[in-house]
Amino acid sequence: MSSTKHLFSIGTTVLLFGLVQEQYYGLAHLAVGSMVIYVLIRCMKGAYMPQTVFLVAMLHLSFSHIRRQLHERSSRRVELDYTGAQMVFVIKVTSLAFCIHDGRRCLSRSAFSALFPYQRKNAIAQVPDLLEYLGYIFFFPGFAVGPAFEMATYRQMVSLDTKHVRRQLAVRAYRRLAESIFWMIVYVVYSDTFTFANLAMRQFYARRSFISAALYLCITGVVVRAAYYTAWKMSEGACILTGLGFDGYDEHGNPRWMDIANIHVRDVELGSSIKQLIDNWNIGTNTWLRNHVYLRIISPSATGARVSSTKANILTFLVSAWWHGFYPGYYLTFVLGALAASSARTLRRNLHPLVAHSSNSKPSRANAFRTIIKAVYDVCGWLMSKYTLDFVVAPFMILSLHPALLMWKLNYCAVPLGILVIFILFNLLGAGRYLRRVAGLPQPQQLGSPFGDKKGIPQRLTGAPRNSSDMDKDKYIYQRDA
């Protein structure tokens, strides 16, 4: 039965990606690349195996990115090709290589104890046979846009009997399909009216105020993200329909479900902080960066020497940028996004204690007033986060350097200037200490690192847990009910 499922995965991808979408060149690239990676995994031993697989896969992806960018530059239009599927491919093969390496390390008790909980959970003792490997790589529901997942999750999906939960699977899958269709309608109806290209033209601002342009920017952000919501929700529904996400039964005989979503739309659109928006966007990539980049760099057993958390954060950021491609707009987004997230955390650290109040306090006029202030604070946080997010991601969609910088200039560089003001007020002038003293609040003992929390875990770039107790609970991509 499992062999039939593997063959079905491979055949479906060849049929739909190759014959229907006519991505023959891309399919050949991924087929050859998968065989090269499989040979490396089979033949190489030791810590250099996953590192070599990572380097080879990323160099191959870089070739595809550069080839696509040169083609788009000559044709002056953006086209759909195989690089999106190859980005998911890179996550899968590098994750598999590290999981196999972890499985080999598990033979040693000391090496096993050095692994993080997520690594122990997904470790694989033996290299999968070729058919299973290709079935995992070419699993069509997640092949083109994700979600990416570990080999252990794929094996669980193949082995579990879902005949008793098919109705629940269908309900959950078609609910995702309905969400996908809704966002597809939003994109089709409004994508010609709201575009980031308009924001990079001077004549667009001729009769618009700053507020009007800001409102247009935020609506454009929602419309553009609708395309991602369409693809990711449809892919998520297809994965659920195959049984991916079903985690067996609990002690009471009730089905358990894993969260395989690549996006949590409500948290992205209604989140009141930059961190909440980022943590719920492209979750599969954040999980990969956290568990197979950051934690591999910072682990002494992986490098032979301990690497500081700051260096690990910087390297993780560079890997994320490299994985996305080489358009200048990508790097403008990543750099400004990191600075914006750090500034947002500074604001929250200094302002949130002023409006927060204990839930156990007795009702009073002062507490009622503070509740109103807290509501205003949350609304302002949502508005600022939304504008910042859309301002930051505009270069990611515009791609080219000059139009992206022009768009920032025409919007008065609002976010970069805001970051500068926050830095001057709170980091240089100590406005936070003054506000706490006026409010009668204790001064903070530690302000943390701009790259992560005080334990060095990357909060923005990789979406890592806040502390070791969270890591012990394995709160990763599959932590929530879908």
XYZ file of C-alpha atoms in Angstrom, residues 10-353:
344
model
C 5.390 10.808 -8.163
C 2.946 10.171 -11.003
C 0.628 13.023 -9.993
C 3.493 15.513 -9.922
C 4.854 14.384 -13.282
C 1.374 14.627 -14.818
C 0.273 17.983 -13.364
C 3.569 19.840 -13.077
C 5.038 18.430 -16.252
C 2.272 17.738 -18.743
C -0.381 20.208 -17.551
C 1.805 23.158 -16.512
C 4.437 22.233 -19.126
C 7.301 22.766 -16.694
C 9.445 20.117 -18.396
C 12.710 21.989 -17.873
C 11.978 22.559 -14.203
C 10.851 18.979 -13.671
C 14.109 17.756 -15.223
C 16.084 20.074 -12.933
C 14.315 18.784 -9.838
C 14.581 15.151 -10.935
C 18.339 15.382 -11.553
C 18.841 17.436 -8.402
C 16.941 14.922 -6.288
C 19.068 12.048 -7.606
C 22.323 13.922 -6.936
C 21.184 14.664 -3.371
C 20.150 11.032 -2.848
C 23.594 9.823 -3.908
C 25.227 12.263 -1.480
C 23.000 11.107 1.370
C 23.698 7.451 0.559
C 27.454 7.706 0.122
C 28.596 10.368 2.573
C 28.951 9.919 6.321
C 29.531 12.201 9.270
C 28.715 15.867 9.855
C 29.859 16.876 6.382
C 27.005 14.984 4.717
C 24.145 17.412 5.622
C 26.447 20.398 5.143
C 27.379 19.213 1.650
C 23.735 18.534 0.777
C 22.830 22.009 2.014
C 25.544 23.669 -0.074
C 24.787 21.695 -3.254
C 21.024 22.300 -2.979
C 21.457 26.021 -2.333
C 23.937 26.463 -5.197
C 21.532 24.686 -7.538
C 18.719 26.948 -6.340
C 20.955 29.990 -6.837
C 21.569 28.963 -10.447
C 17.816 28.733 -11.020
C 17.184 32.096 -9.350
C 19.828 33.836 -11.450
C 18.610 32.183 -14.652
C 15.038 33.295 -13.919
C 16.065 36.846 -13.101
C 18.096 37.174 -16.319
C 15.169 35.848 -18.325
C 12.714 38.213 -16.657
C 15.075 41.127 -17.216
C 15.321 40.390 -20.935
C 11.575 39.734 -21.370
C 10.573 42.530 -18.925
C 7.860 40.433 -17.326
C 7.581 38.136 -14.317
C 6.720 34.561 -15.214
C 5.740 31.503 -13.226
C 8.471 28.874 -13.330
C 9.848 26.041 -11.235
C 11.908 28.071 -8.719
C 9.030 28.162 -6.206
C 8.851 24.361 -6.237
C 12.650 24.200 -5.997
C 12.602 26.381 -2.884
C 10.285 23.846 -1.234
C 12.554 21.093 -2.600
C 15.575 22.662 -0.857
C 13.752 22.737 2.480
C 12.823 19.063 2.134
C 16.188 17.638 1.056
C 18.222 19.654 3.560
C 15.813 18.753 6.371
C 16.021 15.090 5.375
C 19.826 15.165 5.340
C 19.976 16.646 8.830
C 17.349 14.202 10.154
C 19.346 11.239 8.815
C 22.492 12.659 10.390
C 20.598 12.992 13.693
C 19.444 9.387 13.375
C 23.027 8.220 13.005
C 24.047 10.306 16.008
C 21.316 8.658 18.076
C 23.438 5.513 18.166
C 25.574 7.334 20.705
C 23.861 8.133 23.995
C 25.873 11.307 24.556
C 25.175 12.560 21.031
C 21.481 11.723 21.415
C 21.224 13.791 24.617
C 22.788 16.757 22.810
C 19.964 16.871 20.256
C 17.091 19.313 20.633
C 13.619 17.795 21.186
C 12.508 18.579 17.627
C 15.631 16.884 16.265
C 15.109 13.749 18.369
C 11.466 13.577 17.317
C 12.263 13.687 13.586
C 15.538 11.727 13.545
C 15.685 8.916 10.972
C 17.872 5.881 11.648
C 18.086 4.582 8.062
C 18.266 6.251 4.686
C 14.867 5.794 2.976
C 14.755 3.682 -0.143
C 14.638 5.484 -3.477
C 10.887 5.081 -4.010
C 9.990 6.461 -0.594
C 12.478 9.310 -1.046
C 11.009 10.329 -4.400
C 7.462 9.980 -3.045
C 8.373 12.396 -0.242
C 10.128 14.899 -2.535
C 7.437 14.824 -5.242
C 4.396 14.730 -2.940
C 2.192 16.904 -5.127
C -0.156 18.700 -2.656
C 2.892 20.409 -1.126
C 5.205 20.248 -4.123
C 4.738 23.659 -5.731
C 4.176 26.052 -2.799
C 4.442 23.939 0.348
C 3.801 23.325 3.118
C 7.151 21.618 3.583
C 7.308 18.947 6.268
C 9.674 16.320 7.645
C 10.090 12.776 6.364
C 8.747 11.502 9.701
C 5.485 13.375 9.064
C 5.260 11.945 5.531
C 5.847 8.413 6.832
C 3.117 8.888 9.407
C 0.713 10.024 6.708
C 1.520 7.009 4.545
C 1.227 4.475 7.371
C -1.888 5.698 9.208
C -5.310 4.359 8.278
C -7.663 7.300 7.743
C -10.805 5.413 6.698
C -12.569 6.244 9.986
C -11.837 9.977 9.738
C -12.423 10.541 6.040
C -15.486 12.665 6.686
C -13.593 14.902 9.106
C -10.708 15.126 6.654
C -13.096 16.154 3.878
C -14.776 18.814 6.049
C -11.433 20.295 7.076
C -10.070 20.158 3.523
C -13.073 21.781 1.866
C -13.110 24.491 4.510
C -9.592 25.400 3.350
C -10.783 25.254 -0.247
C -13.570 27.719 0.562
C -11.053 30.073 2.165
C -8.839 29.730 -0.899
C -11.697 30.539 -3.277
C -12.629 33.598 -1.210
C -9.111 35.006 -1.396
C -8.910 34.102 -5.083
C -12.003 36.231 -5.737
C -10.459 39.099 -3.755
C -7.288 38.925 -5.811
C -9.000 38.595 -9.193
C -11.411 41.471 -8.544
C -8.998 43.972 -7.023
C -5.471 43.069 -8.239
C -5.653 45.415 -11.245
C -6.773 48.343 -9.093
C -4.394 47.908 -6.166
C -0.777 47.271 -7.173
C 2.589 48.127 -5.660
C 3.701 49.340 -9.101
C 1.349 52.336 -8.744
C 3.038 53.265 -5.479
C 6.372 53.612 -7.295
C 5.084 56.257 -9.742
C 5.277 59.973 -9.000
C 2.010 60.834 -10.767
C 0.126 58.535 -8.387
C 0.759 60.985 -5.529
C -0.263 64.125 -7.455
C -3.658 64.445 -5.780
C -3.234 62.151 -2.805
C -2.495 63.029 0.797
C -0.197 60.949 2.968
C -3.213 59.352 4.683
C -4.809 58.468 1.339
C -1.570 56.925 0.067
C -1.140 54.998 3.326
C -4.671 53.604 3.049
C -4.015 52.556 -0.555
C -0.760 50.884 0.542
C -2.513 48.855 3.253
C -5.329 47.744 0.939
C -2.747 46.793 -1.693
C -0.948 44.684 0.886
C -4.119 42.703 1.625
C -4.877 42.205 -2.093
C -1.343 41.040 -2.899
C -1.279 38.692 0.087
C -4.571 37.250 -1.167
C -2.609 35.494 -3.934
C -0.439 33.794 -1.310
C -3.474 32.928 0.805
C -5.110 31.365 -2.257
C -2.174 29.107 -3.050
C -1.285 28.171 0.521
C -4.846 27.442 1.659
C -5.572 25.359 -1.431
C -2.346 23.422 -0.910
C -3.130 22.967 2.785
C -6.585 21.592 1.949
C -5.116 19.129 -0.558
C -2.592 17.929 2.031
C -5.332 17.453 4.630
C -7.439 15.475 2.155
C -4.579 12.986 1.716
C -4.424 12.469 5.484
C -1.497 14.767 6.239
C -2.139 16.361 9.609
C -4.004 13.359 11.067
C -2.024 12.304 14.141
C -3.851 9.156 15.229
C -6.123 8.927 18.249
C -5.843 10.053 21.860
C -6.520 7.895 24.915
C -10.259 8.519 24.549
C -10.378 7.449 20.914
C -10.742 10.967 19.538
C -8.718 11.890 16.451
C -5.703 14.134 16.965
C -4.751 16.780 14.421
C -1.504 18.544 13.635
C -1.340 22.068 12.262
C 0.210 21.864 8.792
C -0.725 25.405 7.794
C 1.832 27.617 6.094
C -0.149 30.715 7.011
C -2.540 31.835 9.741
C -4.504 34.534 7.957
C -6.313 35.941 10.992
C -3.082 36.436 12.933
C -1.402 38.095 9.950
C -4.247 40.491 9.176
C -5.352 41.240 12.746
C -2.078 40.889 14.639
C -1.216 43.833 16.868
C 2.573 43.414 16.676
C 5.201 42.901 13.989
C 6.369 39.716 15.676
C 2.883 38.212 15.571
C 2.583 39.021 11.872
C 5.944 37.503 10.985
C 5.562 34.397 13.156
C 2.338 33.468 11.349
C 3.617 34.081 7.815
C 5.355 31.322 5.796
C 5.470 29.102 8.869
C 7.163 26.184 7.110
C 10.148 28.318 6.138
C 10.408 29.751 9.667
C 10.401 26.214 11.064
C 13.157 25.150 8.663
C 15.287 28.206 9.460
C 14.866 27.652 13.174
C 15.498 23.915 13.390
C 17.858 23.250 10.498
C 19.802 26.500 10.272
C 19.886 28.449 13.537
C 19.966 25.512 15.959
C 22.517 23.696 13.770
C 24.799 26.729 13.806
C 24.523 27.391 17.517
C 24.907 23.734 18.557
C 28.526 22.919 19.581
C 28.157 19.350 18.309
C 27.321 20.588 14.830
C 30.324 22.886 14.392
C 32.897 21.617 16.854
C 32.896 24.978 18.636
C 30.236 27.130 20.183
C 28.993 29.971 17.973
C 27.570 33.095 19.572
C 23.854 33.697 19.226
C 24.502 37.007 17.462
C 26.582 35.338 14.751
C 24.016 32.566 14.446
C 21.232 35.122 13.974
C 23.189 36.961 11.305
C 23.986 33.738 9.440
C 20.338 32.656 9.641
C 19.271 35.996 8.196
C 21.761 35.598 5.326
C 20.546 32.074 4.573
C 16.945 33.307 4.472
C 17.904 36.069 2.027
C 19.973 33.665 -0.099
C 17.106 31.159 -0.236
C 14.661 33.780 -1.536
C 16.830 34.960 -4.424
C 18.905 37.903 -5.564
C 16.488 40.695 -6.415
C 17.558 43.887 -4.582
C 14.014 44.359 -3.291
C 14.283 41.160 -1.257
C 17.254 42.498 0.676
C 15.646 45.878 1.294
C 12.678 44.046 2.793
C 14.783 41.758 4.982
C 17.034 44.508 6.333
C 14.230 47.002 7.031
C 12.033 44.207 8.384
C 14.655 43.184 10.933
C 15.106 46.803 12.055
C 11.346 47.373 12.204
C 10.803 44.254 14.317
C 13.550 45.334 16.719
C 12.031 48.820 17.015
C 8.552 47.369 17.544
C 9.872 45.258 20.378
C 11.514 48.317 21.924
C 8.211 50.176 21.804
C 6.288 47.301 23.321
C 8.845 46.785 26.075
C 8.616 50.433 27.093
C 4.956 51.263 26.455
C 3.045 48.067 27.218
C 3.747 48.118 31.002
